[in-house]
């Protein structure tokens, strides 16, 4: 403590404040007190000590200077306090919400409480992971748009959702269970179970507890009452106690057993009336597009949207149905105005404050529609794989794959959805992506209405009927009859300025085919070829010429079109390379004025300004700019996306006069022209060269003719070589377009998404597919027929199978099996080469069809058509007693005896023998005998046809006919059981295993049938007819049950195989529950198994982000090619590992029975762009990138864009698994890919 005398204070100053210094205890701290007077002393013993700040002390000791911490001495560093264990705390969970409540039942007059009734409560404990109901609470705001792969989808419309009434009905049914019948003894998942056998079974099966022994001491009550009731009332309501069986009725008196048997047979044959068919349900309702809508504005006085023009009739009819909230299918011609229907639906949704989703098959069409609808409505959003603009808008434009993902993930956008517009529905025929349309249509909830827009298709009603049955709502089909702008089709044979007028009309605007124009084109071509041969001594070329000839053809054609003011023109060429060649060859052609050149230049500068400097100097950009300045354009998948959009916009402005394009330009892109030119009528479809289909031709030719600008559209087919055949041209131009066909197939993503939801089954998805529609559309009729047959079966009398008739059921089964085996062997004979060779003229055969039963015939003539052989045969028959076959009386039902089943009991005429000549199908020949007759087939046929005329009807037959009939009659009398037949194995050399085994089985069955005892009973005919009727009804019921069951699904075997693949790889367990790997696969958009296996094998975690992106390019690249030898060793090893994983998955698929080979599965990987993607991810400019590969720039951009989408899906999957390192790498990889010209923003979205 400091002494007061030692304090030295400053001299007092009037400006100084009076302060006093006080020492605070023994801590060494001082404090200034604002007190008058000089501080001169402190407390005698100091202030009380205070503890230092614990946080500061901890930071000083443990963080600032941790060197003093003992590293190895643990005796003082860790201490533990033993706490009291409480196992019951583990069982403390939040109580489940009450699923029911008690409701008081009161007297209606007095209000007195009579009792209480338990009432089920709706919508308790609903969540996005447990319920498919729309009443579940919404998810987090961050997941409202895309949903979450762990969420359930909403309940699909058209499927029967279990209601509370159904649940209560099921509970009541469960209360009436009979505990003595049809109960499982071992519960699912248990190894031991319970024995429900009656008490007389004293020894239960091993591992089972006897329930009867356990319940024996219990008094369940109610037994005496039931016994007294049974004694007092022997005739219960069902009458089981006294009702005797039908067979116990007393026999009626008869003079002989034969009378009794015939009487029973007649009673057994009597069948009840056939059930009346149900009235046909009509789900697709055609609307007459020709009848005018006169009261349109009276019905809709305040329309949701108005146009500057008067809508057409079909548009008004569609709008009327939209106002009624009906679903419509508009199948109209190209450029007829289908978009008007979509616009009104969007406006109607905005008026109702709901939402609309517009789906398109391709991204380019989505971008165009976004621009158009945004200019019209404003509140429009766009969702594509790499772009997300205004997701909160009332109208969302997206591709169909994104809508499918939102449906499976339970997006909350679906709640507010009123309309889903499917544009270009005919794209459902696409083999790869058509299944997406069917999945979306099946998964849409019930409150969403559907608008389908398509080109004209022949089976629009059938497709609409499928959707109507699927959603259980009527679909109104509206089709246009004619195009708004008619087309004229020409052939062009010119190739120089002298021949530029050789344009020949082939199909006029009224649809009339002009053969005169075709022959004129042929003559013009022949004349030029003959002059060419005289000059050069060459033959007529049969192939198309090179670039020089193409340049001459196009220069002469375009000069002719320019003179006739028929520009702009779209030239469809079915090759990317030929598009570029033809455009580059027209170097001397300039179709734009100076003002148009200036406008094009300014537009190009404005659009290309968004690119970096090196990207503006790309060869493709410079070449396209030069072409566009001259009014030429090129449009195909190899062009950079921004250049394609520039070409489209300039073409829509009329600044591109000639556009060379591939078929993709006609798919939905609304760019009409004055004229359409076909470079050829043949294309390569991926496997072979073929002519254009009518639907493809109509789709492309429909781009000709601008509505409101052109009176007619012009379509020209170039004849560079010889003129195509008239039949081929007629079929292509006037044939029916392709029908809408199902491309439904099973994918692992679909299976896993449905397996994770207990209430949805993959079988239900398959049942509702368009491929199963023909067999499932009669389900209601099948159910009614099954109910009627069940009623008939219950009313039938049981056959007597006692005593001598004990083996009657076996006899019937043997006979049926023998008949089926004989038919199978005969079918193999008729399909074999040796069998058909034996059926030559003169061969004696046994005929069995509706008119003839085991009648002998001799073949007179065999048709020369090998695809459908017809055998003209002379057959024995009875002399007809009546000319009208209906007056001959019904045939009595036959009861087959062993002689009828074994061998062929031949037909013998009862009276005068007659003959007839009929044409037999292969199935009408029951057996081929060893006998061959010498007949003159032509004479017999001529004589028979002559005697069919009324004038010669009574003439006697020729001697050749009489001889043939007598020979056949002699053979039939000599061999009543049938003449010897050709043995399929020894004579016809059929070595097929089924034929050999069938022959052995047939001989065994014949022995069993000969030894049957039931045929000796006098009651056999009557009891056999009863049994046959009963078995036929049971067989028909089995057929109907099969058609109504899942077993009749065409894809069911493949489904079981794919589930077995998932089970083998560990994606689902034995009970079908989706495991973690399966949930990860659900988040993948493509190659789900391969990506998931690579993730769980840690094949990607050790690589750098750019290496991961390069490897994954093999999964999205569409252009085949070799990876090259310049790759780093890490990438080479990575490629081999990816292929090894793919090979392992392929081997599992083959082992599980799928028909895709390992080579085909591994062959889907293309590593041709690995080096390109690797260098791009490392930062190489695109101008240098194009030189690394011969792949067109547009395909490279598409590959990198799809790769970025895959990286994002892998990032989400890594987060789901809990792999933050891999997730960060995938985020980095996606960032490295998204730069410069590859991800330049679309011009349509600016």
Short mmCIF file of N, CA and C in Angstrom, two decimals, residues 107-169:
data_model
loop_
_atom_site.label_atom_id
_atom_site.label_comp_id
_atom_site.label_asym_id
_atom_site.label_seq_id
_atom_site.Cartn_x
_atom_site.Cartn_y
_atom_site.Cartn_z
N UNK A 107 -80.93 -36.32 -28.74
CA UNK A 107 -82.30 -36.51 -29.17
C UNK A 107 -82.72 -35.28 -29.98
N UNK A 108 -83.33 -35.49 -31.16
CA UNK A 108 -83.64 -34.32 -32.01
C UNK A 108 -84.63 -33.35 -31.39
N UNK A 109 -85.44 -33.80 -30.44
CA UNK A 109 -86.46 -32.92 -29.84
C UNK A 109 -86.01 -32.36 -28.51
N UNK A 110 -85.58 -33.23 -27.62
CA UNK A 110 -85.24 -32.80 -26.26
C UNK A 110 -83.79 -32.38 -26.12
N UNK A 111 -82.95 -32.82 -27.03
CA UNK A 111 -81.54 -32.49 -26.90
C UNK A 111 -80.81 -33.35 -25.90
N UNK A 112 -81.47 -34.37 -25.39
CA UNK A 112 -80.84 -35.24 -24.41
C UNK A 112 -79.72 -36.05 -25.07
N UNK A 113 -78.62 -36.18 -24.37
CA UNK A 113 -77.48 -36.95 -24.90
C UNK A 113 -77.82 -38.42 -24.84
N UNK A 114 -77.83 -39.04 -26.01
CA UNK A 114 -78.15 -40.46 -26.10
C UNK A 114 -76.90 -41.33 -26.11
N UNK A 115 -75.81 -40.78 -26.54
CA UNK A 115 -74.57 -41.56 -26.61
C UNK A 115 -73.50 -40.76 -27.32
N UNK A 116 -72.40 -41.45 -27.56
CA UNK A 116 -71.26 -40.80 -28.21
C UNK A 116 -70.81 -41.67 -29.39
N UNK A 117 -70.35 -40.99 -30.43
CA UNK A 117 -69.88 -41.68 -31.64
C UNK A 117 -68.49 -41.16 -32.01
N UNK A 118 -67.63 -42.09 -32.32
CA UNK A 118 -66.27 -41.70 -32.70
C UNK A 118 -66.27 -41.25 -34.16
N UNK A 119 -65.71 -40.06 -34.42
CA UNK A 119 -65.68 -39.46 -35.75
C UNK A 119 -64.23 -39.23 -36.13
N UNK A 120 -63.88 -39.67 -37.33
CA UNK A 120 -62.51 -39.48 -37.80
C UNK A 120 -62.30 -38.03 -38.20
N UNK A 121 -61.15 -37.50 -37.87
CA UNK A 121 -60.78 -36.13 -38.21
C UNK A 121 -59.93 -36.13 -39.47
N UNK A 122 -60.17 -35.16 -40.32
CA UNK A 122 -59.43 -35.07 -41.57
C UNK A 122 -58.17 -34.22 -41.39
N UNK A 123 -57.19 -34.51 -42.24
CA UNK A 123 -56.00 -33.67 -42.40
C UNK A 123 -55.25 -33.47 -41.09
N UNK A 124 -55.04 -34.55 -40.35
CA UNK A 124 -54.24 -34.47 -39.13
C UNK A 124 -52.82 -34.93 -39.43
N UNK A 125 -51.86 -34.18 -38.98
CA UNK A 125 -50.44 -34.53 -39.10
C UNK A 125 -50.02 -34.73 -40.55
N UNK A 126 -50.50 -33.88 -41.43
CA UNK A 126 -50.08 -33.96 -42.83
C UNK A 126 -48.78 -33.20 -43.02
N UNK A 127 -47.92 -33.72 -43.87
CA UNK A 127 -46.69 -33.02 -44.22
C UNK A 127 -46.28 -33.46 -45.62
N UNK A 128 -45.32 -32.73 -46.17
CA UNK A 128 -44.88 -33.02 -47.54
C UNK A 128 -44.13 -34.33 -47.64
N UNK A 129 -43.72 -34.91 -46.53
CA UNK A 129 -42.99 -36.19 -46.55
C UNK A 129 -43.86 -37.37 -46.14
N UNK A 130 -45.14 -37.10 -45.82
CA UNK A 130 -46.02 -38.19 -45.42
C UNK A 130 -47.33 -38.24 -46.17
N UNK A 131 -47.69 -37.17 -46.89
CA UNK A 131 -49.02 -37.10 -47.47
C UNK A 131 -48.95 -36.62 -48.91
N UNK A 132 -49.88 -37.11 -49.74
CA UNK A 132 -50.02 -36.67 -51.11
C UNK A 132 -51.16 -35.67 -51.27
N UNK A 133 -51.79 -35.27 -50.17
CA UNK A 133 -52.97 -34.42 -50.23
C UNK A 133 -52.58 -32.97 -50.51
N UNK A 134 -53.45 -32.28 -51.23
CA UNK A 134 -53.26 -30.85 -51.46
C UNK A 134 -53.52 -30.04 -50.19
N UNK A 135 -54.11 -30.66 -49.17
CA UNK A 135 -54.40 -29.95 -47.92
C UNK A 135 -53.22 -29.97 -46.96
N UNK A 136 -52.15 -30.61 -47.34
CA UNK A 136 -50.98 -30.59 -46.45
C UNK A 136 -50.39 -29.18 -46.42
N UNK A 137 -49.73 -28.80 -45.33
CA UNK A 137 -49.17 -27.44 -45.27
C UNK A 137 -48.04 -27.25 -46.28
N UNK A 138 -47.88 -26.05 -46.81
CA UNK A 138 -46.79 -25.82 -47.77
C UNK A 138 -45.43 -26.02 -47.14
N UNK A 139 -44.44 -26.35 -47.99
CA UNK A 139 -43.09 -26.53 -47.52
C UNK A 139 -42.38 -25.20 -47.33
N UNK A 140 -41.09 -25.26 -47.06
CA UNK A 140 -40.32 -24.01 -46.90
C UNK A 140 -40.37 -23.17 -48.17
N UNK A 141 -40.23 -21.87 -47.98
CA UNK A 141 -40.30 -20.95 -49.12
C UNK A 141 -39.19 -21.22 -50.12
N UNK A 142 -38.02 -21.70 -49.64
CA UNK A 142 -36.90 -21.96 -50.54
C UNK A 142 -37.17 -23.15 -51.46
N UNK A 143 -38.13 -24.01 -51.08
CA UNK A 143 -38.44 -25.19 -51.88
C UNK A 143 -39.78 -25.09 -52.58
N UNK A 144 -40.40 -23.92 -52.55
CA UNK A 144 -41.75 -23.82 -53.12
C UNK A 144 -41.75 -23.97 -54.63
N UNK A 145 -40.64 -23.61 -55.30
CA UNK A 145 -40.61 -23.67 -56.76
C UNK A 145 -40.22 -25.06 -57.26
N UNK A 146 -39.07 -25.53 -56.87
CA UNK A 146 -38.56 -26.79 -57.40
C UNK A 146 -38.98 -28.00 -56.58
N UNK A 147 -39.48 -27.77 -55.36
CA UNK A 147 -39.80 -28.91 -54.52
C UNK A 147 -38.53 -29.52 -53.96
N UNK A 148 -38.68 -30.75 -53.48
CA UNK A 148 -37.55 -31.46 -52.89
C UNK A 148 -37.67 -32.93 -53.25
N UNK A 149 -36.55 -33.58 -53.62
CA UNK A 149 -36.65 -35.02 -53.97
C UNK A 149 -37.16 -35.89 -52.84
N UNK A 150 -37.10 -35.39 -51.58
CA UNK A 150 -37.61 -36.19 -50.47
C UNK A 150 -39.10 -35.99 -50.23
N UNK A 151 -39.71 -35.01 -50.92
CA UNK A 151 -41.15 -34.76 -50.72
C UNK A 151 -41.98 -35.70 -51.59
N UNK A 152 -43.22 -35.90 -51.14
CA UNK A 152 -44.16 -36.69 -51.92
C UNK A 152 -44.79 -35.82 -53.01
N UNK A 153 -45.09 -36.39 -54.15
CA UNK A 153 -45.88 -35.63 -55.14
C UNK A 153 -47.32 -35.51 -54.69
N UNK A 154 -48.07 -34.66 -55.37
CA UNK A 154 -49.50 -34.56 -55.10
C UNK A 154 -50.22 -35.72 -55.80
N UNK A 155 -51.38 -36.03 -55.28
CA UNK A 155 -52.11 -37.22 -55.78
C UNK A 155 -52.49 -37.02 -57.25
N UNK A 156 -52.10 -37.96 -58.13
CA UNK A 156 -52.41 -37.80 -59.55
C UNK A 156 -53.91 -37.86 -59.80
N UNK A 157 -54.36 -37.02 -60.69
CA UNK A 157 -55.78 -37.01 -61.03
C UNK A 157 -56.18 -38.26 -61.78
N UNK A 158 -57.39 -38.75 -61.52
CA UNK A 158 -57.88 -39.95 -62.18
C UNK A 158 -57.68 -41.20 -61.38
N UNK A 159 -56.72 -41.22 -60.47
CA UNK A 159 -56.53 -42.37 -59.60
C UNK A 159 -57.48 -42.27 -58.41
N UNK A 160 -57.88 -43.42 -57.91
CA UNK A 160 -58.83 -43.45 -56.80
C UNK A 160 -58.09 -43.21 -55.49
N UNK A 161 -58.26 -42.01 -54.94
CA UNK A 161 -57.64 -41.70 -53.66
C UNK A 161 -58.53 -42.21 -52.54
N UNK A 162 -57.99 -42.96 -51.58
CA UNK A 162 -58.83 -43.48 -50.50
C UNK A 162 -59.39 -42.36 -49.66
N UNK A 163 -60.70 -42.37 -49.46
CA UNK A 163 -61.37 -41.35 -48.66
C UNK A 163 -61.63 -41.89 -47.26
N UNK A 164 -62.12 -41.00 -46.40
CA UNK A 164 -62.45 -41.43 -45.04
C UNK A 164 -63.56 -42.47 -45.05
N UNK A 165 -64.48 -42.34 -45.99
CA UNK A 165 -65.55 -43.34 -46.09
C UNK A 165 -64.97 -44.71 -46.42
N UNK A 166 -63.99 -44.72 -47.36
CA UNK A 166 -63.35 -46.00 -47.70
C UNK A 166 -62.62 -46.57 -46.49
N UNK A 167 -61.91 -45.68 -45.77
CA UNK A 167 -61.17 -46.17 -44.61
C UNK A 167 -62.11 -46.74 -43.56
N UNK A 168 -63.23 -46.06 -43.31
CA UNK A 168 -64.19 -46.58 -42.33
C UNK A 168 -64.81 -47.87 -42.81
N UNK A 169 -65.04 -47.96 -44.14
CA UNK A 169 -65.59 -49.21 -44.70
C UNK A 169 -64.61 -50.35 -44.52
#
